Coordinates of C-alpha atoms in Angstrom, one line a residue:
M1 CA -8.3 -26.8 -11.1
K2 CA -7.3 -23.1 -11.0
K3 CA -5.1 -21.8 -8.2
K4 CA -5.3 -18.4 -6.7
S5 CA -2.3 -16.7 -5.1
I6 CA -2.1 -13.4 -3.2
Y7 CA 1.3 -12.0 -2.5
K8 CA 1.8 -9.2 -0.1
Q9 CA 5.0 -7.2 0.4
I10 CA 5.8 -3.9 2.0
L11 CA 8.1 -1.9 -0.3
K12 CA 9.8 1.4 0.5
Y13 CA 9.0 2.9 -2.9
N14 CA 6.4 5.2 -4.3
V15 CA 3.2 3.2 -4.9
T16 CA 2.7 4.7 -8.3
D17 CA 6.2 3.7 -9.4
V18 CA 5.8 0.2 -8.2
F19 CA 2.4 -0.2 -9.9
D20 CA 3.9 1.1 -13.2
V21 CA 6.7 -1.4 -13.1
V22 CA 4.5 -4.4 -12.2
T23 CA 1.9 -3.6 -14.8
N24 CA 4.3 -2.7 -17.6
N25 CA 3.8 -5.8 -19.7
R26 CA 5.4 -4.3 -22.8
E27 CA 9.0 -4.2 -21.4
T28 CA 9.6 -7.7 -20.2
G29 CA 13.1 -8.3 -21.7
W30 CA 14.6 -8.5 -18.2
R31 CA 12.3 -11.5 -17.5
S32 CA 14.4 -14.5 -18.6
D33 CA 11.6 -16.9 -17.4
L34 CA 9.0 -15.6 -19.9
E35 CA 8.3 -16.9 -23.3
K36 CA 5.8 -14.1 -24.1
T37 CA 3.3 -11.8 -22.7
E38 CA -0.2 -11.7 -24.2
I39 CA -2.2 -8.5 -23.7
I40 CA -5.9 -9.5 -23.5
S41 CA -7.4 -6.1 -22.6
E42 CA -6.5 -2.9 -20.7
K43 CA -7.0 -4.6 -17.4
K44 CA -6.0 -8.2 -18.2
F45 CA -2.8 -9.8 -19.4
R46 CA -1.3 -13.3 -19.5
E47 CA 2.3 -14.3 -19.0
V48 CA 3.4 -17.5 -20.7
F49 CA 6.5 -19.0 -19.2
K50 CA 9.2 -21.0 -21.0
N51 CA 8.2 -24.1 -19.0
G52 CA 4.6 -23.9 -20.4
N53 CA 2.9 -22.5 -17.3
V54 CA 0.6 -19.6 -17.7
T55 CA -0.4 -16.8 -15.2
E56 CA -3.3 -14.5 -15.8
F57 CA -3.3 -11.0 -14.2
Y58 CA -6.3 -8.8 -13.6
V59 CA -5.6 -5.2 -12.8
T60 CA -8.3 -4.1 -10.3
N61 CA -7.0 -0.8 -8.8

């Protein structure tokens, strides 16, 4: 069964800067929890965690 999560947070930063950081899946060295990031397409990527869990992301806006 797939689970869907929606996380909302108000940040006091420029929306473009936040979006660029969140969707930058090429620079993930600071993420000690990740095994790897797989880029599926321009709008879809997958994070594979060291514990075996996988999260898929779809960029919609």
